[in-house]
Coordinates of C-alpha atoms and ligand atoms in Angstrom, one line a residue:
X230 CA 6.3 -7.5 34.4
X231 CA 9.2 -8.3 32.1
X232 CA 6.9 -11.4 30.5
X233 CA 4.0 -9.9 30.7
X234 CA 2.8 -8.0 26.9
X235 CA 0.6 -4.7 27.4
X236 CA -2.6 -5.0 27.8
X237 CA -4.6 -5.0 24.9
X238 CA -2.0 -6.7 22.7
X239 CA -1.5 -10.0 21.5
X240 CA 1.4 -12.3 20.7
X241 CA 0.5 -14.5 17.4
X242 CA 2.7 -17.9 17.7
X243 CA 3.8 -19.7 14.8
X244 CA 0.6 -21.9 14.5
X245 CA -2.1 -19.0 14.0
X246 CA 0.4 -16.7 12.2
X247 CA 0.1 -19.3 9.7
X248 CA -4.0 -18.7 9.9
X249 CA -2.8 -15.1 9.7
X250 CA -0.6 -15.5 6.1
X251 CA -3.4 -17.7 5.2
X252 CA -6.1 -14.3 5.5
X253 CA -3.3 -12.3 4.4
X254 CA -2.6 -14.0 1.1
X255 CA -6.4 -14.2 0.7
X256 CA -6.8 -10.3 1.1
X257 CA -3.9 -9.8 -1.6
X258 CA -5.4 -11.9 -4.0
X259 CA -8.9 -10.3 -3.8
X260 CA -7.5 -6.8 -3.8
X261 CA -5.0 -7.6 -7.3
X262 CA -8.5 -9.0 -9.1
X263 CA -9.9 -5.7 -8.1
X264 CA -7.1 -3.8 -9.3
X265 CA -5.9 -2.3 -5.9
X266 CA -2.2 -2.3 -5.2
X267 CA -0.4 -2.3 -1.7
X268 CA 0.9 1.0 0.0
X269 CA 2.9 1.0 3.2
X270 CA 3.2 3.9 5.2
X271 CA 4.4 4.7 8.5
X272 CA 3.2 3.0 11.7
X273 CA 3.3 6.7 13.4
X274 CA 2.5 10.0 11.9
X275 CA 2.4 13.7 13.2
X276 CA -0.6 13.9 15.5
X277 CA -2.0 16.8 13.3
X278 CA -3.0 14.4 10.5
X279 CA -5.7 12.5 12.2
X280 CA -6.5 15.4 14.2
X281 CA -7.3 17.1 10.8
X282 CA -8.0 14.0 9.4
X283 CA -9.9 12.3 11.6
X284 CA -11.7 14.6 13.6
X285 CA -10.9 16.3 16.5
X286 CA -14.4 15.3 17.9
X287 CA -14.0 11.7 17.2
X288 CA -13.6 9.0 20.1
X289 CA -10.4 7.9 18.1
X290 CA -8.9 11.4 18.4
X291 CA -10.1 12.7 21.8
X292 CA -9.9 9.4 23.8
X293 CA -8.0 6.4 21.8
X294 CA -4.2 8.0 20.6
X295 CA -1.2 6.7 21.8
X296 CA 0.5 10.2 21.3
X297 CA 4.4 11.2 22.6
X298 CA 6.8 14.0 21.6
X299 CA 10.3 12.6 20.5
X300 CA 13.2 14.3 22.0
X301 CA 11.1 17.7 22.4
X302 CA 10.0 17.6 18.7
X303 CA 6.9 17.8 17.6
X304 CA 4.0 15.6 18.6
X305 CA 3.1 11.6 17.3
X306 CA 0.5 9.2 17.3
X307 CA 0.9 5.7 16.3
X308 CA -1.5 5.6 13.7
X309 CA -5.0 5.0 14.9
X310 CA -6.7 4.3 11.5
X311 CA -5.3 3.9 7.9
X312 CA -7.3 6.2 5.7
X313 CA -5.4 9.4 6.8
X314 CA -1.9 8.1 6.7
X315 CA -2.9 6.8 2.9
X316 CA -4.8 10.0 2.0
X317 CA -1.5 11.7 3.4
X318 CA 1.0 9.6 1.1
X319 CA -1.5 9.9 -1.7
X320 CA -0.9 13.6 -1.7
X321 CA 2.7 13.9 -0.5
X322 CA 4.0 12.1 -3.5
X323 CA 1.1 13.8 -5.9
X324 CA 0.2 10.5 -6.9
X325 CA -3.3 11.8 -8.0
X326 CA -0.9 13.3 -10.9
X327 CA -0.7 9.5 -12.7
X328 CA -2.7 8.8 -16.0
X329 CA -5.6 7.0 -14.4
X330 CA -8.4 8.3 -12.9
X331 CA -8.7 6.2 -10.0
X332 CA -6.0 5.7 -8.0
X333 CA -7.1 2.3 -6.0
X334 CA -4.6 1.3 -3.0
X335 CA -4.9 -1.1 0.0
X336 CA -3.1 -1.6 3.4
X337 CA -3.0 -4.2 5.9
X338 CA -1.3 -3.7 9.1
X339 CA -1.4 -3.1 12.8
X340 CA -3.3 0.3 14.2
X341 CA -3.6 1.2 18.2
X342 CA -6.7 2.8 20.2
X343 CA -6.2 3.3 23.5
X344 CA -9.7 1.8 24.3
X345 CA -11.1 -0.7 26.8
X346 CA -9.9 -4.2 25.7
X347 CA -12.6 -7.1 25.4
X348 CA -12.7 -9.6 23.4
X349 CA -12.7 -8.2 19.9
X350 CA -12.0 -4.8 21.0
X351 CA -7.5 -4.7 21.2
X352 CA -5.4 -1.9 21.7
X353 CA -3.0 -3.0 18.9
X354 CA -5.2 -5.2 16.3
X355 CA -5.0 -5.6 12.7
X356 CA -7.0 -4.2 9.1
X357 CA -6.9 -4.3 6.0
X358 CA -8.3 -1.6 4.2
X359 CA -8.6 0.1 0.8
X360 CA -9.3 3.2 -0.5
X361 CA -10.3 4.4 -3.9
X362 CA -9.7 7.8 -4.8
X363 CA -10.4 9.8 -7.4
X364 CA -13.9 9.1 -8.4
X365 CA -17.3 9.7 -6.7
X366 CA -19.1 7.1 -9.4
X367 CA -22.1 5.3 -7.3
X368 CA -21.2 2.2 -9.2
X369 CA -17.8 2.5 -6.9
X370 CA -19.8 2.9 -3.9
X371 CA -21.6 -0.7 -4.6
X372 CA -18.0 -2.1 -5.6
X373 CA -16.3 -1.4 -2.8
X374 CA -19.3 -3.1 -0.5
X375 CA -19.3 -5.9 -2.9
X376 CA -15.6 -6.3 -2.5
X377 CA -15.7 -6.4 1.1
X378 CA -19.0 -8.8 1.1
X379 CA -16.5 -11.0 -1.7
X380 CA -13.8 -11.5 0.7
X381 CA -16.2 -12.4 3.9
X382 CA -17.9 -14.9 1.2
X383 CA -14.5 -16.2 0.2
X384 CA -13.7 -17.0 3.4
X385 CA -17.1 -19.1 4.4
X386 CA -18.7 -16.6 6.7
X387 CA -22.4 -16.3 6.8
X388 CA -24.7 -14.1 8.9
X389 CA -23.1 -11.0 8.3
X390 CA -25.5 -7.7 7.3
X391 CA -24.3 -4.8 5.4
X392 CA -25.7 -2.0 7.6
X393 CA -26.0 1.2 5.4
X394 CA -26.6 5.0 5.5
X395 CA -25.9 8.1 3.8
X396 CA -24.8 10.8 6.3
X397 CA -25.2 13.8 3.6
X398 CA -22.8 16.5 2.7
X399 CA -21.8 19.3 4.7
X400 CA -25.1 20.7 3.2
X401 CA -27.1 18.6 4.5
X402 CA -25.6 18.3 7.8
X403 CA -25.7 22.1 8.5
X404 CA -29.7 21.7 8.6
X405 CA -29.1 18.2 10.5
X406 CA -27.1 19.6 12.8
X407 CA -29.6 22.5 13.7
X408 CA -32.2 20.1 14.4
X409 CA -30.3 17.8 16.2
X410 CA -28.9 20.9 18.4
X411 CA -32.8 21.6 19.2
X412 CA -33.4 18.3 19.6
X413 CA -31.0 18.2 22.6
X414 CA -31.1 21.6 24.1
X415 CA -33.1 20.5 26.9
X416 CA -31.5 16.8 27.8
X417 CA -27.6 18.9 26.9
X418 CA -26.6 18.9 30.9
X419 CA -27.9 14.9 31.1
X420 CA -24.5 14.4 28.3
X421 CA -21.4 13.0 29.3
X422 CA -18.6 15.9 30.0
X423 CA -17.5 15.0 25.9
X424 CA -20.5 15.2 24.3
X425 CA -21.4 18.3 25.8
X426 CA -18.4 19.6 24.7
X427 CA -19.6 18.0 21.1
X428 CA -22.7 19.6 21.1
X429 CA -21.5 22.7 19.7
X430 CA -18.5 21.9 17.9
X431 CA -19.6 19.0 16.2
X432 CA -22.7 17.6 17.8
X433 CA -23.4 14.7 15.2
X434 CA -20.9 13.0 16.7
X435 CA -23.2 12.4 20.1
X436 CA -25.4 9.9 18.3
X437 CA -22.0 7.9 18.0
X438 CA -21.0 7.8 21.9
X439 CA -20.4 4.7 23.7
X440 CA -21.7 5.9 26.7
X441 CA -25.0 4.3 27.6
X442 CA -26.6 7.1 29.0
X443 CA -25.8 9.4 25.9
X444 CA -27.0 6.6 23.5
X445 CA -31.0 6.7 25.9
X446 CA -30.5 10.3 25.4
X447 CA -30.4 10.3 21.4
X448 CA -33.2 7.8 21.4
X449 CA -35.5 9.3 18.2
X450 CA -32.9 12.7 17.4
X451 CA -33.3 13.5 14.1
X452 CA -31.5 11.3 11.8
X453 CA -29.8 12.8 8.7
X454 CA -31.8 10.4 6.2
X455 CA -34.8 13.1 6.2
X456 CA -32.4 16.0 5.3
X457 CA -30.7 15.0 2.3
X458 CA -29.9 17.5 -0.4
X459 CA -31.2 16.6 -3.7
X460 CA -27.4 15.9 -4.8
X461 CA -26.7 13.1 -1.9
X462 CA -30.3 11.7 -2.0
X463 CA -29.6 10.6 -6.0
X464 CA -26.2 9.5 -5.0
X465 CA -27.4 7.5 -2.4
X466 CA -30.5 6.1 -4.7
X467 CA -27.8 5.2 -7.4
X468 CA -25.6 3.5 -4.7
X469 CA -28.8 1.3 -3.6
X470 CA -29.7 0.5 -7.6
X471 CA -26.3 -0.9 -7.9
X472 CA -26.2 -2.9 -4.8
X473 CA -29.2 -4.6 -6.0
X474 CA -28.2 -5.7 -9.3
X475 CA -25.1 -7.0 -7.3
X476 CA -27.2 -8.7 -5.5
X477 CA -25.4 -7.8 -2.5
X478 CA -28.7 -7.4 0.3
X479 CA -28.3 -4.4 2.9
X480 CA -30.0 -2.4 6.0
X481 CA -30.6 0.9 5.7
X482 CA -29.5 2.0 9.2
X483 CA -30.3 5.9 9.5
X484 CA -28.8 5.6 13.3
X485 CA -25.3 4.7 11.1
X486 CA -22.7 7.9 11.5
X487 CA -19.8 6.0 12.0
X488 CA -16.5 7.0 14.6
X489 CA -14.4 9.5 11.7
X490 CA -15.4 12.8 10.6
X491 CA -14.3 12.4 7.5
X492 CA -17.4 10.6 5.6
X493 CA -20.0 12.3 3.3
X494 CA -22.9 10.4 1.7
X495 CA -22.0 6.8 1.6
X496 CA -21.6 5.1 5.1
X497 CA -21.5 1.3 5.7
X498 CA -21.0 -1.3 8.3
X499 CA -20.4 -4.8 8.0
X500 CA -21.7 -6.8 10.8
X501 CA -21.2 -10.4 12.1
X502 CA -24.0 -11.9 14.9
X503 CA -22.1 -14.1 17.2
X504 CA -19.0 -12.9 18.3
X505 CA -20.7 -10.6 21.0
X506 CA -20.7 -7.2 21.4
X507 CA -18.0 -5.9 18.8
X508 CA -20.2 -7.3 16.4
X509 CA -18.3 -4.9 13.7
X510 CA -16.3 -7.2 11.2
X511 CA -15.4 -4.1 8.3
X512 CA -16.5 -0.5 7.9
X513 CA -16.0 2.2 5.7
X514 CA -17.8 5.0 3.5
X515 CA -17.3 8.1 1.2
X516 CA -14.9 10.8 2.5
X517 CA -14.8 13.4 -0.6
X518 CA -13.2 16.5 1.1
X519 CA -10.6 14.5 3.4
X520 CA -8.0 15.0 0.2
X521 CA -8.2 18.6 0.0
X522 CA -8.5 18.7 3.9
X523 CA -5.4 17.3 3.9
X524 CA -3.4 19.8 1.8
X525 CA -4.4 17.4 -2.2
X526 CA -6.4 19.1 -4.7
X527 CA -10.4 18.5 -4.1
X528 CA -10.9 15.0 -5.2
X529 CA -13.7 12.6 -4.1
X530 CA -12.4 9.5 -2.4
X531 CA -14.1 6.3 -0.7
X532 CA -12.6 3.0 0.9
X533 CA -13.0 0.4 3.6
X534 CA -11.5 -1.4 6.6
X535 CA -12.2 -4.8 8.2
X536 CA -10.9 -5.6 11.1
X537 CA -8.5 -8.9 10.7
X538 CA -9.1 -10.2 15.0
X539 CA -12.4 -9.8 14.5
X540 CA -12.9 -12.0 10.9
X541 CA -10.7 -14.2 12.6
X542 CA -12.8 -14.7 15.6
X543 CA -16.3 -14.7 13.2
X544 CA -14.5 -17.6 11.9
X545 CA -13.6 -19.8 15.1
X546 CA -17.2 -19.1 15.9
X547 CA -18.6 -20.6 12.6
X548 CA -16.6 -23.7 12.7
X549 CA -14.1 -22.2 9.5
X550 CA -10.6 -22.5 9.3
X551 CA -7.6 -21.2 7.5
X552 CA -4.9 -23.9 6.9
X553 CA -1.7 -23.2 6.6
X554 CA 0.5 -25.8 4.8
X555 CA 2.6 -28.0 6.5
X556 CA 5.7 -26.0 6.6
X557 CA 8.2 -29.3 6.6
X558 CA 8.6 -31.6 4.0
X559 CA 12.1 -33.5 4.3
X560 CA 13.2 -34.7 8.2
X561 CA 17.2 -36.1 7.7
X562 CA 18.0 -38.7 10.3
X563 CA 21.5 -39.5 10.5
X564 CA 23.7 -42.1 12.7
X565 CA 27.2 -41.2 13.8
X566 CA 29.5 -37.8 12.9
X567 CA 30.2 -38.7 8.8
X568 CA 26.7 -39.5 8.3
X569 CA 25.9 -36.1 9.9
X570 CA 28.5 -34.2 7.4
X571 CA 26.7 -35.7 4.8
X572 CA 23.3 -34.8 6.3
X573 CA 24.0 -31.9 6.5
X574 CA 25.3 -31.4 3.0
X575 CA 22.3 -33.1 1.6
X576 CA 20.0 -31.0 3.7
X577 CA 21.6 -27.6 2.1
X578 CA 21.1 -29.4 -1.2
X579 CA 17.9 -30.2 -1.3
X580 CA 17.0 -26.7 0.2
X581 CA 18.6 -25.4 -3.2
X582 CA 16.1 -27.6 -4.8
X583 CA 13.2 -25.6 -3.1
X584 CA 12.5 -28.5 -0.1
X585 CA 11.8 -27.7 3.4
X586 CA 14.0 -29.7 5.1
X587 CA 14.2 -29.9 9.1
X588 CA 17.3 -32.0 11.0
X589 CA 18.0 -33.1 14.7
X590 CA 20.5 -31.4 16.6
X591 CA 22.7 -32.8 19.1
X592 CA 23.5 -36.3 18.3
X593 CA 20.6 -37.7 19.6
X594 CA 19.7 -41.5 19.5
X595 CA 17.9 -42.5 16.0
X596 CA 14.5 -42.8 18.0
X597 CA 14.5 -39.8 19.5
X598 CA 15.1 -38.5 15.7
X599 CA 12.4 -40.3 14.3
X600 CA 9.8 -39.3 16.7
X601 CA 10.9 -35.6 15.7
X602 CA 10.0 -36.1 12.3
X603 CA 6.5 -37.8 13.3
X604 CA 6.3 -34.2 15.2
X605 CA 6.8 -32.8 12.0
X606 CA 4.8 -34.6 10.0
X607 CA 7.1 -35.1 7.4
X608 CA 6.4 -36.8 4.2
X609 CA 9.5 -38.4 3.9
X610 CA 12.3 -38.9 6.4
X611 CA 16.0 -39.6 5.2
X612 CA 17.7 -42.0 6.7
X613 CA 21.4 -42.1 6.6
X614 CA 23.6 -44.7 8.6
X615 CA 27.1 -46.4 8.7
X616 CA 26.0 -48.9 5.5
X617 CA 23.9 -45.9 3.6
X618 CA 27.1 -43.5 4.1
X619 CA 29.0 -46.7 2.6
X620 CA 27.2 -47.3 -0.1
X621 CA 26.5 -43.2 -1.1
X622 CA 23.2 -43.8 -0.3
X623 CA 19.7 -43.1 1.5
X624 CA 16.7 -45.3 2.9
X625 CA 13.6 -43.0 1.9
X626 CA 10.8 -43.7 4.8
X627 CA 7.2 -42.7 3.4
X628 CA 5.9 -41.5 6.9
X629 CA 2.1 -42.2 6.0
X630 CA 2.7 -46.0 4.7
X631 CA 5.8 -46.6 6.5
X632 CA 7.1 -48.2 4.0
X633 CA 11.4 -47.4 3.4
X634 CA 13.5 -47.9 0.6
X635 CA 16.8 -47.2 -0.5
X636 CA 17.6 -44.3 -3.2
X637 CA 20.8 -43.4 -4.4
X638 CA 22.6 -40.7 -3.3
X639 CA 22.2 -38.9 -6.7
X640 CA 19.1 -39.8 -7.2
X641 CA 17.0 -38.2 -4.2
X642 CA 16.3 -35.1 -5.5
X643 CA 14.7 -36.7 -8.5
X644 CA 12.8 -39.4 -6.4
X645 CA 11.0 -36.3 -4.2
X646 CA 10.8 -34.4 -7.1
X647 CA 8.6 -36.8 -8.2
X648 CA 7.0 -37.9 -5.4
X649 CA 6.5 -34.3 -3.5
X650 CA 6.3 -31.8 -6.3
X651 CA 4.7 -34.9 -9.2
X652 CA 7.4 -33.6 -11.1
X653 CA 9.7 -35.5 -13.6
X654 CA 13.5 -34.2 -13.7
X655 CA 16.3 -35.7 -15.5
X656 CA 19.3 -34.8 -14.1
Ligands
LIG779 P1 -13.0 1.7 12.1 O1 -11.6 2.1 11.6 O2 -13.3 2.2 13.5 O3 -14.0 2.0 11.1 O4 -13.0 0.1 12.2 C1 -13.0 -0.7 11.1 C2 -12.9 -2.2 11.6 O5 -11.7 -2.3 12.4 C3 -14.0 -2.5 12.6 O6 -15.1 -2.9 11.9 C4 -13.4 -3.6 13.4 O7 -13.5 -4.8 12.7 C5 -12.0 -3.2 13.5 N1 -11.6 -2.6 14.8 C6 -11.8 -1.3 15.1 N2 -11.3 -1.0 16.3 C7 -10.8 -2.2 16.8 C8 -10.2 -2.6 18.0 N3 -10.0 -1.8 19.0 N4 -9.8 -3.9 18.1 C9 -10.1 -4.8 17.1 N5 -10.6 -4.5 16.0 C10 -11.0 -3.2 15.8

């Protein structure tokens, strides 16, 4: 037990955490040439917020929330999604108050669903997500799918579709929602025990269930495509003229509703072929009453969130890799206890300088140091010994030629200046 991690969560050692800074630096850099800037908020958050937020008739709110009371306060969840904790700090500290009109923020962090794991599918995993808020301009619409269709590009992976739907207004959804209620009168005992309980409080929401038997019983409902209002229809038509002169190709998917209450008009899915059933690499859509919903005046909003496991895996399958760089630079060999002092002085030098330097611990035998450094795979290992402490020198051994020769003391900072960085300093 005590070595055993919860199920559904993973431990990331230092080899693919490196893959991991790698995504992560790649995700900062496309958000800054978009203009969105990082929020963090809190990993948990009063229940009420995604119950509001969310939906109470979501799978995420009804069946996935790690949820506990502190000390007989009130009630948590570790935060299942990102959009309503952002929304919430968006209002809380009135940022929609600041000069621009679009506020444009991104996350990236861990979120937990108590759902089945699989491969893919983890009940701690990763996104990174943005959110726009502030403007309902189609034009955004197409940006943020472009964005999101950028960074897959960016990172080499092919074969992914942009799935895409509008799922209306409130407006339209009332008239959906009567159909769809007709629809399913007569099949409404055949539902699993939730979805029955959907079918009156929110029964758009059945078309989304991962039950099997629910999904055969939805088979040609009415979707919410025919019912537009005149409003969504021309948002949705702009949405679709931008997209193309992105050039960024799409599915319309009327089946598409997505697992949160909180989108209007715009929904989209990003997905990958390949990495099995959790085919879903990034979703997201238009959620323009979520802000007043959650207590902010009544501004539109719209965002995104891929899922970081699941690009990663998309990857493996394709062949593509993130490198990390080699973290070591320097390996220091030394022989004897005054060559160590001066090791170690030179090591804390040259880590001044900006060099990653790694060292042997423990005395050990000068081949059992210089296989270290192979393991390492140092450039350059710095070899001290009884003549080189003599002499207030170092022998510099070029790992990849093997070739050695001796630097001054005084002079190694320049000579892997040079060498490591191709810089020139005079000292
Ligand atoms: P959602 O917040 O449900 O719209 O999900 C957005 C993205 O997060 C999905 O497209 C997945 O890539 C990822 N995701 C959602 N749930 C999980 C999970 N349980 N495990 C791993 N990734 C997930």
């Amino acid at each position: 037990m005590l070595t055993n991690k919860p199920k559904g969560t993973n431990d990331f050692l230092p080899d693919e955490v490196g893959r991991w800074q790698a995504l992560e630096d790649l995700l900062r850099e496309v958000s800054r040439l978009y203009g969105y800037r990082e929020i963090r908020t809190p990993i948990f958050e009063h229940t009420e917020l995604f119950q509001r937020g969310v939906g109470e008739t979501t799978d995420i709110v009804e069946k996935e929330m790690y949820t506990f009371t502190s000390k007989g306060e009130k009630s948590y969840s570790l935060r299942p999604e990102g959009t309503a904790p952002t929304v919430r700090a968006y209002v809380e500290n009135k940022l929609y108050a600041q000069p621009q009109p679009t506020t444009k923020l991104y996350y990236i962090g861990p979120m937990f669903r108590h759902d089945r794991p699989q491969a893919g599918r983890y009940r701690q995993f990763h996104q990174y997500g943005i959110e726009a808020l502030g403007s309902d301009d189609p034009a955004l619409d197409a940006e943020v799918i472009a964005m999101a269709m950028d960074i897959y590009r960016r990172l080499g992976l092919k074969d992914l579709t942009v799935e895409l739907n509008s799922v209306g207004c409130p407006n339209c959804r009332l008239q959906h929602r009567q159909k769809l209620q007709e629809f399913l009168a007569p099949k409404k005992e055949q539902l699993c025990k939730t979805c029955q309980g959907r079918y009156e409080r929110n029964p758009m929401r059945i078309l989304d269930c991962k039950d099997s038997n629910c999904q055969k019983l939805t088979e040609g409902a009415p979707t919410i495509d025919q019912m537009l209002c005149p409003e969504c229809q021309s948002h949705f038509t702009a949405v679709q003229k931008h997209l193309h002169a992105l050039e960024v190709p799409y599915n319309l998917n009327s089946k598409l509703v997505r697992g949160l209450d909180y989108y209007v008009k715009t929904a989209f899915e990003i997905v990958a072929t390949g990495i099995g059933a959790q085919g879903s690499v990034g979703g997201g859509g238009r959620y323009d009453g979520l802000i007043e919903q959650i207590g902010g005046p009544a501004m539109p909003g719209i965002g995104f969130a891929l899922g970081l496991e699941r690009i990663l895996l998309a990857m493996k399958e394709q062949g593509l890799d993130l490198v990390a760089d080699n973290p070591v630079e320097v390996f220091i060999a030394t022989m004897g206890e005054d060559a160590q002092l001066m090791g170690s002085k030179l090591s804390q030098q040259l880590r001044q300088e900006g060099f990653a330097v790694e060292r042997d611990y423990g005395n050990r035998s000068f081949k059992a140091q210089l296989k270290a450094a192979d393991r390492y795979q140092v450039r350059y290992t710095l070899i001290i010994g009884e003549d080189e402490l003599k002499n207030n020198m170092v022998q510099v051994k070029d790992m990849a030629t093997g070739k050695q020769e001796p630097v001054a003391l005084a002079e190694v900072q320049v000579y892997l200046n040079r060498n490591i960085r191709g810089r020139e300093i005079n000292e």
